[in-house]
Short mmCIF file of C-alpha atoms in Angstrom, two decimals:
data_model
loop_
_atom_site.label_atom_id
_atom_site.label_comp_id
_atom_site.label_asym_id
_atom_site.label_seq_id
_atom_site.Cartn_x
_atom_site.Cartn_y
_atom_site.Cartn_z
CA UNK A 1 6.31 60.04 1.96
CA UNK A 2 6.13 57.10 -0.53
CA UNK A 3 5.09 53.89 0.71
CA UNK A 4 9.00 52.35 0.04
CA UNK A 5 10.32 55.05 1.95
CA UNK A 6 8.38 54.87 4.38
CA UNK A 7 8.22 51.02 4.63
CA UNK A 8 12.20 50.98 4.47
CA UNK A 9 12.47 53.46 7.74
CA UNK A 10 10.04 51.36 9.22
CA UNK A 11 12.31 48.43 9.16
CA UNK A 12 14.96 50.56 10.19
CA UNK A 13 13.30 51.09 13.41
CA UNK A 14 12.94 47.36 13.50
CA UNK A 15 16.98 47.06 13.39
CA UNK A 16 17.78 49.23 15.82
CA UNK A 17 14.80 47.70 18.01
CA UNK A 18 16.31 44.61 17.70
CA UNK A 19 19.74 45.55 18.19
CA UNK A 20 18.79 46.86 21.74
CA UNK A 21 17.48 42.59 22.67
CA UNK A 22 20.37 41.20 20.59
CA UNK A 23 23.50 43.41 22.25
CA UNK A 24 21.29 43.53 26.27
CA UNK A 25 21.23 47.28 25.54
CA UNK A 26 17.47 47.01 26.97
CA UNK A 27 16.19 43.74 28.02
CA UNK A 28 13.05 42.52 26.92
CA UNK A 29 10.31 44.90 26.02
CA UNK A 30 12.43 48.10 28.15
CA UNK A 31 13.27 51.36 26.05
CA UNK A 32 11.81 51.99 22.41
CA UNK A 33 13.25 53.96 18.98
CA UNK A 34 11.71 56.31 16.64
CA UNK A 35 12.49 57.91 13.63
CA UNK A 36 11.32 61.11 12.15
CA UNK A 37 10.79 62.00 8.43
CA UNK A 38 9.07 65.20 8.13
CA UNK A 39 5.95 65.53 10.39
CA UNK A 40 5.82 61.88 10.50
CA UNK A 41 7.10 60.20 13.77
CA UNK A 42 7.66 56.09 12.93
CA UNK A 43 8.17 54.32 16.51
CA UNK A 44 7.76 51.08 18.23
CA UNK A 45 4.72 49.94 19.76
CA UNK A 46 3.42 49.23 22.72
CA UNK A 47 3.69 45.73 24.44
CA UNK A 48 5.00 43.60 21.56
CA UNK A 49 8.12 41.43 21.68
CA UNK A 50 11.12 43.30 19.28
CA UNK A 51 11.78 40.27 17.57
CA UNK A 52 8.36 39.75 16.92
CA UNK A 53 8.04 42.93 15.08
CA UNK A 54 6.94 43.89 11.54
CA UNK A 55 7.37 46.62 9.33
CA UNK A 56 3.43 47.26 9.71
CA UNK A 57 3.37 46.94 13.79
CA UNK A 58 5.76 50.44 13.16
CA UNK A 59 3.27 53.06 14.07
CA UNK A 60 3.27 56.55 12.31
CA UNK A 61 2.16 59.36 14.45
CA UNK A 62 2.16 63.07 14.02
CA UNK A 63 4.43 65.48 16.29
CA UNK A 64 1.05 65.85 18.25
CA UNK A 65 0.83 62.61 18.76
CA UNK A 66 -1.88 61.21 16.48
CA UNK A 67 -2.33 58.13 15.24
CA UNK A 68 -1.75 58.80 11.54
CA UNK A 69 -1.38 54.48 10.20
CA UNK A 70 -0.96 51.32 12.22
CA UNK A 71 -3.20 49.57 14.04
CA UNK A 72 -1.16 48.84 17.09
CA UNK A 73 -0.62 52.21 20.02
CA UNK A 74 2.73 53.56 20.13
CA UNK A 75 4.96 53.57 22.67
CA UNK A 76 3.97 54.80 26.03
CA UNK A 77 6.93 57.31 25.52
CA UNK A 78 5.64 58.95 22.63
CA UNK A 79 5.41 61.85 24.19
CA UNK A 80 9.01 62.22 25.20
CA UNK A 81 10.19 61.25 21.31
CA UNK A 82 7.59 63.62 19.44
CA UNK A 83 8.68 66.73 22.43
CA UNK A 84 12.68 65.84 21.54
CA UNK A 85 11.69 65.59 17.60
CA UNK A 86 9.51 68.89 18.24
CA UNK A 87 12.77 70.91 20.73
CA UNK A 88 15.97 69.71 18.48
CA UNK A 89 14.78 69.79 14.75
CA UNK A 90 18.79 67.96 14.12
CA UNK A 91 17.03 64.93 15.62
CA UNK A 92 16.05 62.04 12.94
CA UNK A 93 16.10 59.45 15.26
CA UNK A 94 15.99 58.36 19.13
CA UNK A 95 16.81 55.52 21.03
CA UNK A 96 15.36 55.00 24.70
CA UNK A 97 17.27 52.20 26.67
CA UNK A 98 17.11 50.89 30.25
CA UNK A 99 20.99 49.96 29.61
CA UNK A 100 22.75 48.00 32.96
CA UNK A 101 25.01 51.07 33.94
CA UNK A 102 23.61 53.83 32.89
CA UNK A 103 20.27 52.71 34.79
CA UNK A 104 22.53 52.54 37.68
CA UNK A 105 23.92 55.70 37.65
CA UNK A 106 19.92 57.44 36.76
CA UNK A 107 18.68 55.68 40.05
CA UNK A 108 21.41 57.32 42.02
CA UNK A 109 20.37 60.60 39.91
CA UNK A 110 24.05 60.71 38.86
CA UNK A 111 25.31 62.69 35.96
CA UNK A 112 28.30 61.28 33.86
CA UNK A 113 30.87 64.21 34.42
CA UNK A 114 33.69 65.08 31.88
CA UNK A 115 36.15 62.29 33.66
CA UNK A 116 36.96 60.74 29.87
CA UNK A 117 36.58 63.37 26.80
CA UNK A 118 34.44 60.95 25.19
CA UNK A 119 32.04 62.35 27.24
CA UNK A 120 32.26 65.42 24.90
CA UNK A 121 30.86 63.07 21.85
CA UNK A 122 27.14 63.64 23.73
CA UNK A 123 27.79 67.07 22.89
CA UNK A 124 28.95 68.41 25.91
CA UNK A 125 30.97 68.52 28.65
CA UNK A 126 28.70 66.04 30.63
CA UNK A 127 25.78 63.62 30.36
CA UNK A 128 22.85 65.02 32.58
CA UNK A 129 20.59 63.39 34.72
CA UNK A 130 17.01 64.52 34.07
CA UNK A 131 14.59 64.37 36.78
CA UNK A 132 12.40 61.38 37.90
CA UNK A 133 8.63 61.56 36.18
CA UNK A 134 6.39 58.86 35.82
CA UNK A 135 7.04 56.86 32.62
CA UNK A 136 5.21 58.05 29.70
CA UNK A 137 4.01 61.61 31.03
CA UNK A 138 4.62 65.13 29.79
CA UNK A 139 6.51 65.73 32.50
CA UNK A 140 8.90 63.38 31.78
CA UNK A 141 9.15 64.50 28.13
CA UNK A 142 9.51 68.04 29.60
CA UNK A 143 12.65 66.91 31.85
CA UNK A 144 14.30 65.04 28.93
CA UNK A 145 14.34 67.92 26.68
CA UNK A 146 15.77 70.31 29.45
CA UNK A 147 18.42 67.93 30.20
CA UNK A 148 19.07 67.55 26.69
CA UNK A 149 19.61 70.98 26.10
CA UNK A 150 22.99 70.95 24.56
CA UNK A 151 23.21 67.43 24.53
CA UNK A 152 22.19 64.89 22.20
CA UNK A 153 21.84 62.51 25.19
CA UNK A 154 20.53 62.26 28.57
CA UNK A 155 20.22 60.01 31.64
CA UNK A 156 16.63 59.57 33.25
CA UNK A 157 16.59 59.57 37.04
CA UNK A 158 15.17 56.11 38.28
CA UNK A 159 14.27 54.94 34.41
CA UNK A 160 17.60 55.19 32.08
CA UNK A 161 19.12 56.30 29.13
CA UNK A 162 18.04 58.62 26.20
CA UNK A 163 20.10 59.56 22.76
CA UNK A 164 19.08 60.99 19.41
CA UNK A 165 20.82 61.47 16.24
CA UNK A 166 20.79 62.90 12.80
CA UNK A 167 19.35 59.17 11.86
CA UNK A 168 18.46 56.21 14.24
CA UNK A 169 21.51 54.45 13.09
CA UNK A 170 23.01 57.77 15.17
CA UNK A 171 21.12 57.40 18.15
CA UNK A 172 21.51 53.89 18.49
CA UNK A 173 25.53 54.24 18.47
CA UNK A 174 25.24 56.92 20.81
CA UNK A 175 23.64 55.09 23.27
CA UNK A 176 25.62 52.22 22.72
CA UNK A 177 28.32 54.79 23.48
CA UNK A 178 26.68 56.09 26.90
CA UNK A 179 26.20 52.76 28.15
CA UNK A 180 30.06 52.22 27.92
CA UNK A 181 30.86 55.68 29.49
CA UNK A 182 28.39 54.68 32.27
CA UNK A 183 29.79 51.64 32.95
CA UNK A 184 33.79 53.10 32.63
CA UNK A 185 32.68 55.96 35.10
CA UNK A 186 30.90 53.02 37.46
CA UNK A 187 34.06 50.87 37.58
CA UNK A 188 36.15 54.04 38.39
CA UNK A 189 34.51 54.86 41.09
CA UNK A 190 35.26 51.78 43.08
CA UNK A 191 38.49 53.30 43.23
CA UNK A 192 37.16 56.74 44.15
CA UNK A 193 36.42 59.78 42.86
CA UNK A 194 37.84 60.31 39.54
CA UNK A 195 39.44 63.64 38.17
CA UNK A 196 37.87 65.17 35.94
CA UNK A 197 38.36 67.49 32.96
CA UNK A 198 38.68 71.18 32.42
CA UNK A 199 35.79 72.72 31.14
CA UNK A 200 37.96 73.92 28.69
CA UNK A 201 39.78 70.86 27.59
CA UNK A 202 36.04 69.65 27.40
CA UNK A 203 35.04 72.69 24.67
CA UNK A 204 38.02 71.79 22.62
CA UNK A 205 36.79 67.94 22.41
CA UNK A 206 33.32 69.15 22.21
CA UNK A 207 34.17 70.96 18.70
CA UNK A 208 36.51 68.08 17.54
CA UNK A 209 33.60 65.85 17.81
CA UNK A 210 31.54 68.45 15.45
CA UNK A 211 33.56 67.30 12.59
CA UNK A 212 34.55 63.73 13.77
CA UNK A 213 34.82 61.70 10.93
CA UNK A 214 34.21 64.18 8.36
CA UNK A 215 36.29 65.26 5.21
CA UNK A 216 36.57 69.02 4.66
#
């Protein structure tokens, strides 16, 4: 990968980073993003401030999870992002957030269930709830990619929120998107239990989502 290239996806990662401080998506230092280009993972590191972040503070790691430049560690949850990158080869970028609601809903080990067919724009008819593993295990990398089968997004029991995309531009609008379907599904039940959607009303909005957006 040329060194542009590769220096423009780094700040990329920076964006998206920054965007999850600027909009509360994950306070602080919480969640961290990646982005894939071939065998090359490019993701946050460990224990430094997101607006404090450069393009070289970016680490590049292989799918096994070696160091390949940078001189800070990667995330703790590099494990989790190369085992997604490694399971779903449509996956360019992810986003890991310890969003308000959807946090909420992952310590209660709730799914989101089909009770708004934007729920469908995950990929399927719900958003699952993996379960709990200690942060920055195999496990946990394990559970995320089971609960993502299907899905291009997942809760994590007693943690939060994960989403990938076909870029990290993608993943970071879908978990914008999850955080709002967390927090619509929280607010409706304080009035109770919502209805919810066939599963077949759910497969229709499922495929209209395939080609959301797209001419032809």
């Amino acid at each position: 990968m040329a060194d542009a290239d590769a220096s423009w996806l780094r700040q990329r990662v920076i964006d998206a980073a920054l965007d999850l401080t600027r909009t509360g998506l994950s306070p602080n230092m919480s969640g961290n993003v990646s982005a894939r280009e071939g065998n090359s993972v490019f993701i946050t590191p460990s224990g430094i401030a997101y607006p404090d972040l450069l393009p070289g503070d970016i680490v590049e790691i292989a799918l096994d999870g070696r160091v390949l430049s940078g001189a800070e560690a990667p995330s703790s949850e590099w494990q989790m992002h190369c085992a997604i990158y490694e399971a779903f080869p449509e996956a360019q970028g992810i986003v890991h957030a310890h969003s308000d609601f959807a946090t909420a809903l992952a310590v209660m080990k709730r799914e989101i269930p089909p009770f708004h067919y934007m729920v469908a724009v995950a990929g399927g008819r719900d958003i699952r709830c993996a379960p709990y593993a200690t942060f920055g295990t195999a496990e946990l990398a394990a559970h995320a990619v089971a609960a993502l089968d299907g899905r291009r997004a997942s809760l994590l029991a007693h943690h939060g929120q994960i989403a990938f995309g076909e870029s990290v531009e993608a993943a970071l609008h879908l978990a914008h998107e999850v955080e709002t379907l967390a927090a619509q599904y929280w607010r409706a039940l304080q009035l109770g239990e919502p209805e919810l959607l066939s599963d077949e009303e759910m497969a229709v909005n499922v495929e209209k989502f395939r080609t959301y957006g797209r001419r032809g």
